[in-house]
mmCIF file with all atom_site columns, C-alpha atoms in Angstrom:
data_model
loop_
_atom_site.group_PDB
_atom_site.id
_atom_site.type_symbol
_atom_site.label_atom_id
_atom_site.label_alt_id
_atom_site.label_comp_id
_atom_site.label_asym_id
_atom_site.label_entity_id
_atom_site.label_seq_id
_atom_site.pdbx_PDB_ins_code
_atom_site.Cartn_x
_atom_site.Cartn_y
_atom_site.Cartn_z
_atom_site.occupancy
_atom_site.B_iso_or_equiv
_atom_site.pdbx_formal_charge
_atom_site.auth_seq_id
_atom_site.auth_comp_id
_atom_site.auth_asym_id
_atom_site.auth_atom_id
_atom_site.pdbx_PDB_model_num
ATOM 1   C CA . MET A 1 1   ? 87.367  -223.656 43.015  1.00 0.00 ? 134 MET A CA 1
ATOM 2   C CA . ASN A 1 2   ? 84.723  -223.349 45.627  1.00 0.00 ? 135 ASN A CA 1
ATOM 3   C CA . GLU A 1 3   ? 86.860  -226.034 48.332  1.00 0.00 ? 136 GLU A CA 1
ATOM 4   C CA . GLY A 1 4   ? 89.681  -223.516 48.409  1.00 0.00 ? 137 GLY A CA 1
ATOM 5   C CA . LEU A 1 5   ? 87.143  -220.479 49.093  1.00 0.00 ? 138 LEU A CA 1
ATOM 6   C CA . ILE A 1 6   ? 86.010  -222.752 51.606  1.00 0.00 ? 139 ILE A CA 1
ATOM 7   C CA . ALA A 1 7   ? 89.611  -223.431 53.068  1.00 0.00 ? 140 ALA A CA 1
ATOM 8   C CA . LEU A 1 8   ? 90.275  -219.696 53.122  1.00 0.00 ? 141 LEU A CA 1
ATOM 9   C CA . ALA A 1 9   ? 86.761  -218.438 54.968  1.00 0.00 ? 142 ALA A CA 1
ATOM 10  C CA . VAL A 1 10  ? 87.627  -221.727 57.825  1.00 0.00 ? 143 VAL A CA 1
ATOM 11  C CA . ALA A 1 11  ? 91.043  -220.240 58.238  1.00 0.00 ? 144 ALA A CA 1
ATOM 12  C CA . ILE A 1 12  ? 90.311  -216.659 58.585  1.00 0.00 ? 145 ILE A CA 1
ATOM 13  C CA . ILE A 1 13  ? 86.955  -217.676 61.028  1.00 0.00 ? 146 ILE A CA 1
ATOM 14  C CA . GLY A 1 14  ? 89.553  -219.875 63.040  1.00 0.00 ? 147 GLY A CA 1
ATOM 15  C CA . ALA A 1 15  ? 92.450  -217.234 63.059  1.00 0.00 ? 148 ALA A CA 1
ATOM 16  C CA . SER A 1 16  ? 90.028  -215.014 64.082  1.00 0.00 ? 149 SER A CA 1
ATOM 17  C CA . ALA A 1 17  ? 88.522  -217.148 67.066  1.00 0.00 ? 150 ALA A CA 1
ATOM 18  C CA . GLY A 1 18  ? 91.779  -217.530 68.692  1.00 0.00 ? 151 GLY A CA 1
ATOM 19  C CA . ALA A 1 19  ? 92.650  -213.698 68.228  1.00 0.00 ? 152 ALA A CA 1
ATOM 20  C CA . ILE A 1 20  ? 89.169  -213.114 70.265  1.00 0.00 ? 153 ILE A CA 1
ATOM 21  C CA . GLY A 1 21  ? 89.928  -215.973 72.441  1.00 0.00 ? 154 GLY A CA 1
ATOM 22  C CA . ILE A 1 22  ? 93.712  -213.752 73.730  1.00 0.00 ? 155 ILE A CA 1
ATOM 23  C CA . ILE A 1 23  ? 91.705  -210.866 73.719  1.00 0.00 ? 156 ILE A CA 1
ATOM 24  C CA . ALA A 1 24  ? 88.709  -211.987 75.831  1.00 0.00 ? 157 ALA A CA 1
ATOM 25  C CA . GLU A 1 25  ? 91.391  -213.652 78.167  1.00 0.00 ? 158 GLU A CA 1
ATOM 26  C CA . PHE A 1 26  ? 92.912  -210.271 78.631  1.00 0.00 ? 159 PHE A CA 1
ATOM 27  C CA . VAL A 1 27  ? 89.489  -208.756 78.859  1.00 0.00 ? 160 VAL A CA 1
ATOM 28  C CA . THR A 1 28  ? 88.904  -211.132 81.639  1.00 0.00 ? 161 THR A CA 1
ATOM 29  C CA . ASN A 1 29  ? 92.196  -210.888 83.341  1.00 0.00 ? 162 ASN A CA 1
ATOM 30  C CA . ARG A 1 30  ? 91.603  -207.162 83.689  1.00 0.00 ? 163 ARG A CA 1
ATOM 31  C CA . ILE A 1 31  ? 87.797  -206.937 85.169  1.00 0.00 ? 164 ILE A CA 1
ATOM 32  C CA . ALA A 1 32  ? 88.432  -209.568 86.750  1.00 0.00 ? 165 ALA A CA 1
ATOM 33  C CA . ASP A 1 33  ? 91.891  -207.722 88.804  1.00 0.00 ? 166 ASP A CA 1
ATOM 34  C CA . LYS A 1 34  ? 93.515  -210.135 88.201  1.00 0.00 ? 167 LYS A CA 1
ATOM 35  C CA . PRO A 1 35  ? 96.986  -208.501 87.277  1.00 0.00 ? 168 PRO A CA 1
ATOM 36  C CA . THR A 1 36  ? 99.847  -210.580 85.564  1.00 0.00 ? 169 THR A CA 1
ATOM 37  C CA . LYS A 1 37  ? 103.361 -211.175 86.816  1.00 0.00 ? 170 LYS A CA 1
ATOM 38  C CA . HIS A 1 38  ? 104.426 -208.274 84.983  1.00 0.00 ? 171 HIS A CA 1
ATOM 39  C CA . ASP A 1 39  ? 101.292 -205.983 86.137  1.00 0.00 ? 172 ASP A CA 1
ATOM 40  C CA . ILE A 1 40  ? 102.794 -205.889 89.597  1.00 0.00 ? 173 ILE A CA 1
ATOM 41  C CA . ALA A 1 41  ? 106.521 -205.280 88.455  1.00 0.00 ? 174 ALA A CA 1
ATOM 42  C CA . ILE A 1 42  ? 105.515 -202.686 86.558  1.00 0.00 ? 175 ILE A CA 1
ATOM 43  C CA . GLY A 1 43  ? 103.232 -201.308 89.102  1.00 0.00 ? 176 GLY A CA 1
ATOM 44  C CA . LYS A 1 44  ? 106.158 -201.941 91.869  1.00 0.00 ? 177 LYS A CA 1
ATOM 45  C CA . ARG A 1 45  ? 108.782 -200.161 89.787  1.00 0.00 ? 178 ARG A CA 1
ATOM 46  C CA . LEU A 1 46  ? 106.651 -197.237 89.163  1.00 0.00 ? 179 LEU A CA 1
ATOM 47  C CA . ASP A 1 47  ? 105.991 -196.606 93.200  1.00 0.00 ? 180 ASP A CA 1
ATOM 48  C CA . GLU A 1 48  ? 109.957 -196.496 93.112  1.00 0.00 ? 181 GLU A CA 1
ATOM 49  C CA . ILE A 1 49  ? 110.094 -194.007 90.937  1.00 0.00 ? 182 ILE A CA 1
ATOM 50  C CA . GLU A 1 50  ? 106.956 -191.897 92.289  1.00 0.00 ? 183 GLU A CA 1
ATOM 51  C CA . GLN A 1 51  ? 109.417 -192.422 95.808  1.00 0.00 ? 184 GLN A CA 1
ATOM 52  C CA . ASP A 1 52  ? 112.872 -191.835 94.387  1.00 0.00 ? 185 ASP A CA 1
ATOM 53  C CA . ASP A 1 53  ? 110.707 -188.310 92.701  1.00 0.00 ? 186 ASP A CA 1
ATOM 54  C CA . ARG A 1 54  ? 109.318 -187.192 96.390  1.00 0.00 ? 187 ARG A CA 1
ATOM 55  C CA . LYS A 1 55  ? 112.869 -187.759 97.559  1.00 0.00 ? 188 LYS A CA 1
ATOM 56  C CA . ARG A 1 56  ? 114.420 -185.667 95.034  1.00 0.00 ? 189 ARG A CA 1
ATOM 57  C CA . ASP A 1 57  ? 111.979 -183.294 95.140  1.00 0.00 ? 190 ASP A CA 1
ATOM 58  C CA . GLU A 1 58  ? 111.767 -182.771 99.207  1.00 0.00 ? 191 GLU A CA 1
ATOM 59  C CA . HIS A 1 59  ? 116.357 -182.742 98.582  1.00 0.00 ? 192 HIS A CA 1
ATOM 60  C CA . ALA A 1 60  ? 115.650 -179.941 96.037  1.00 0.00 ? 193 ALA A CA 1
ATOM 61  C CA . GLU A 1 61  ? 113.247 -177.765 98.581  1.00 0.00 ? 194 GLU A CA 1
ATOM 62  C CA . LEU A 1 62  ? 116.066 -178.163 101.389 1.00 0.00 ? 195 LEU A CA 1
ATOM 63  C CA . ILE A 1 63  ? 118.397 -176.965 99.051  1.00 0.00 ? 196 ILE A CA 1
ATOM 64  C CA . ASP A 1 64  ? 116.594 -173.783 97.890  1.00 0.00 ? 197 ASP A CA 1
ATOM 65  C CA . ASP A 1 65  ? 115.799 -173.557 101.956 1.00 0.00 ? 198 ASP A CA 1
ATOM 66  C CA . ALA A 1 66  ? 119.074 -173.502 103.114 1.00 0.00 ? 199 ALA A CA 1
ATOM 67  C CA . LEU A 1 67  ? 120.127 -170.442 100.002 1.00 0.00 ? 200 LEU A CA 1
ATOM 68  C CA . LYS A 1 68  ? 118.160 -169.190 100.701 1.00 0.00 ? 201 LYS A CA 1
ATOM 69  C CA . ALA A 1 69  ? 118.832 -169.098 104.287 1.00 0.00 ? 202 ALA A CA 1
ATOM 70  C CA . LEU A 1 70  ? 122.488 -167.660 102.905 1.00 0.00 ? 203 LEU A CA 1
ATOM 71  C CA . LEU A 1 71  ? 121.387 -165.208 100.970 1.00 0.00 ? 204 LEU A CA 1
ATOM 72  C CA . PHE A 1 72  ? 119.108 -163.469 103.515 1.00 0.00 ? 205 PHE A CA 1
ATOM 73  C CA . ASP A 1 73  ? 121.934 -163.624 105.954 1.00 0.00 ? 206 ASP A CA 1
ATOM 74  C CA . LYS A 1 74  ? 124.412 -162.162 103.369 1.00 0.00 ? 207 LYS A CA 1
ATOM 75  C CA . ILE A 1 75  ? 121.832 -159.578 102.278 1.00 0.00 ? 208 ILE A CA 1
ATOM 76  C CA . ALA A 1 76  ? 121.536 -158.641 107.003 1.00 0.00 ? 209 ALA A CA 1
ATOM 77  C CA . ARG A 1 77  ? 125.139 -159.390 107.417 1.00 0.00 ? 210 ARG A CA 1
ATOM 78  C CA . LEU A 1 78  ? 125.848 -156.504 104.548 1.00 0.00 ? 211 LEU A CA 1
ATOM 79  C CA . HIS A 1 79  ? 123.077 -154.405 106.381 1.00 0.00 ? 212 HIS A CA 1
ATOM 80  C CA . ALA A 1 80  ? 124.229 -154.349 109.528 1.00 0.00 ? 213 ALA A CA 1
ATOM 81  C CA . GLU A 1 81  ? 128.280 -153.203 108.341 1.00 0.00 ? 214 GLU A CA 1
ATOM 82  C CA . THR A 1 82  ? 126.689 -150.665 106.236 1.00 0.00 ? 215 THR A CA 1
ATOM 83  C CA . VAL A 1 83  ? 123.483 -148.979 107.079 1.00 0.00 ? 216 VAL A CA 1
ATOM 84  C CA . GLU A 1 84  ? 122.863 -150.420 110.494 1.00 0.00 ? 217 GLU A CA 1
ATOM 85  C CA . GLN A 1 85  ? 126.678 -148.473 111.585 1.00 0.00 ? 218 GLN A CA 1
ATOM 86  C CA . GLY A 1 86  ? 125.301 -145.437 109.884 1.00 0.00 ? 219 GLY A CA 1
ATOM 87  C CA . LEU A 1 87  ? 127.837 -145.808 107.398 1.00 0.00 ? 220 LEU A CA 1
ATOM 88  C CA . PRO A 1 88  ? 127.233 -144.929 103.382 1.00 0.00 ? 221 PRO A CA 1
ATOM 89  C CA . VAL A 1 89  ? 127.261 -147.929 101.157 1.00 0.00 ? 222 VAL A CA 1
ATOM 90  C CA . PRO A 1 90  ? 129.447 -148.151 98.193  1.00 0.00 ? 223 PRO A CA 1
ATOM 91  C CA . THR A 1 91  ? 128.421 -149.300 94.796  1.00 0.00 ? 224 THR A CA 1
ATOM 92  C CA . GLU A 1 92  ? 129.780 -152.354 94.355  1.00 0.00 ? 225 GLU A CA 1
ATOM 93  C CA . ILE A 1 93  ? 128.198 -153.941 97.642  1.00 0.00 ? 226 ILE A CA 1
ATOM 94  C CA . LYS A 1 94  ? 124.827 -152.510 96.592  1.00 0.00 ? 227 LYS A CA 1
ATOM 95  C CA . THR A 1 95  ? 126.096 -154.069 93.435  1.00 0.00 ? 228 THR A CA 1
ATOM 96  C CA . ARG A 1 96  ? 126.223 -157.556 95.572  1.00 0.00 ? 229 ARG A CA 1
ATOM 97  C CA . VAL A 1 97  ? 123.293 -156.908 97.060  1.00 0.00 ? 230 VAL A CA 1
ATOM 98  C CA . GLU A 1 98  ? 121.180 -156.572 94.337  1.00 0.00 ? 231 GLU A CA 1
ATOM 99  C CA . ALA A 1 99  ? 122.689 -159.786 92.597  1.00 0.00 ? 232 ALA A CA 1
ATOM 100 C CA . SER A 1 100 ? 121.799 -161.860 96.340  1.00 0.00 ? 233 SER A CA 1
ATOM 101 C CA . TYR A 1 101 ? 118.526 -160.284 96.761  1.00 0.00 ? 234 TYR A CA 1
ATOM 102 C CA . GLY A 1 102 ? 117.961 -161.349 93.097  1.00 0.00 ? 235 GLY A CA 1
ATOM 103 C CA . ALA A 1 103 ? 118.374 -164.648 93.639  1.00 0.00 ? 236 ALA A CA 1
ATOM 104 C CA . TYR A 1 104 ? 116.671 -164.633 97.248  1.00 0.00 ? 237 TYR A CA 1
ATOM 105 C CA . ARG A 1 105 ? 113.432 -163.580 96.246  1.00 0.00 ? 238 ARG A CA 1
ATOM 106 C CA . LYS A 1 106 ? 113.315 -166.064 93.154  1.00 0.00 ? 239 LYS A CA 1
ATOM 107 C CA . LEU A 1 107 ? 113.842 -169.055 95.825  1.00 0.00 ? 240 LEU A CA 1
ATOM 108 C CA . GLY A 1 108 ? 110.715 -166.911 97.560  1.00 0.00 ? 241 GLY A CA 1
ATOM 109 C CA . GLY A 1 109 ? 112.169 -164.708 99.992  1.00 0.00 ? 242 GLY A CA 1
ATOM 110 C CA . ASN A 1 110 ? 110.698 -161.443 100.894 1.00 0.00 ? 243 ASN A CA 1
ATOM 111 C CA . GLY A 1 111 ? 109.581 -159.466 103.670 1.00 0.00 ? 244 GLY A CA 1
ATOM 112 C CA . VAL A 1 112 ? 112.802 -158.266 105.943 1.00 0.00 ? 245 VAL A CA 1
ATOM 113 C CA . GLY A 1 113 ? 115.836 -158.657 103.218 1.00 0.00 ? 246 GLY A CA 1
ATOM 114 C CA . LYS A 1 114 ? 113.666 -156.868 101.084 1.00 0.00 ? 247 LYS A CA 1
ATOM 115 C CA . HIS A 1 115 ? 113.745 -154.510 103.598 1.00 0.00 ? 248 HIS A CA 1
ATOM 116 C CA . TYR A 1 116 ? 117.624 -154.126 103.984 1.00 0.00 ? 249 TYR A CA 1
ATOM 117 C CA . ARG A 1 117 ? 117.938 -154.613 100.385 1.00 0.00 ? 250 ARG A CA 1
ATOM 118 C CA . ASP A 1 118 ? 116.051 -151.286 100.272 1.00 0.00 ? 251 ASP A CA 1
ATOM 119 C CA . GLU A 1 119 ? 117.555 -149.306 102.972 1.00 0.00 ? 252 GLU A CA 1
ATOM 120 C CA . MET A 1 120 ? 120.754 -150.254 101.516 1.00 0.00 ? 253 MET A CA 1
ATOM 121 C CA . LEU A 1 121 ? 120.052 -148.991 97.591  1.00 0.00 ? 254 LEU A CA 1
ATOM 122 C CA . GLU A 1 122 ? 118.774 -146.219 98.981  1.00 0.00 ? 255 GLU A CA 1
ATOM 123 C CA . ALA A 1 123 ? 121.388 -145.454 101.493 1.00 0.00 ? 256 ALA A CA 1
ATOM 124 C CA . HIS A 1 124 ? 124.506 -142.514 100.320 1.00 0.00 ? 257 HIS A CA 1
ATOM 125 C CA . ALA A 1 125 ? 126.816 -144.381 97.771  1.00 0.00 ? 258 ALA A CA 1
ATOM 126 C CA . ARG A 1 126 ? 130.455 -143.527 98.353  1.00 0.00 ? 259 ARG A CA 1
ATOM 127 C CA . GLY A 1 127 ? 133.197 -145.444 96.832  1.00 0.00 ? 260 GLY A CA 1
ATOM 128 C CA . ASN A 1 128 ? 134.903 -149.128 96.966  1.00 0.00 ? 261 ASN A CA 1
ATOM 129 C CA . GLN A 1 129 ? 135.554 -148.744 101.405 1.00 0.00 ? 262 GLN A CA 1
ATOM 130 C CA . PRO A 1 130 ? 134.277 -150.591 103.178 1.00 0.00 ? 263 PRO A CA 1
#
């Protein structure tokens, strides 16, 4: 019976020593800054992902800027066709300006676009004729 316990103890100690050796090698590699091939591959892939994210963010920002410019152009054009001509602003145009300005504002637009919108909303309304 004692021989069985001794054999079991030797097996446990041997397994523990093997595991400790693997852990020690892992820690030593990390401490010595010796990246494995797997570490290098993961690092390269993470760099690619970050670069793709930056490109996607730049593209999304470009699209937002273009959309904001188009919305401002629409607001300014409607303002030029009505208020600047001294004409009343139909309710239908006021509704279109409100919708355009809401999206324009959410994209970061303000200033002159808000001024044009406010002038059109305050202008006298008339039927849906331009």
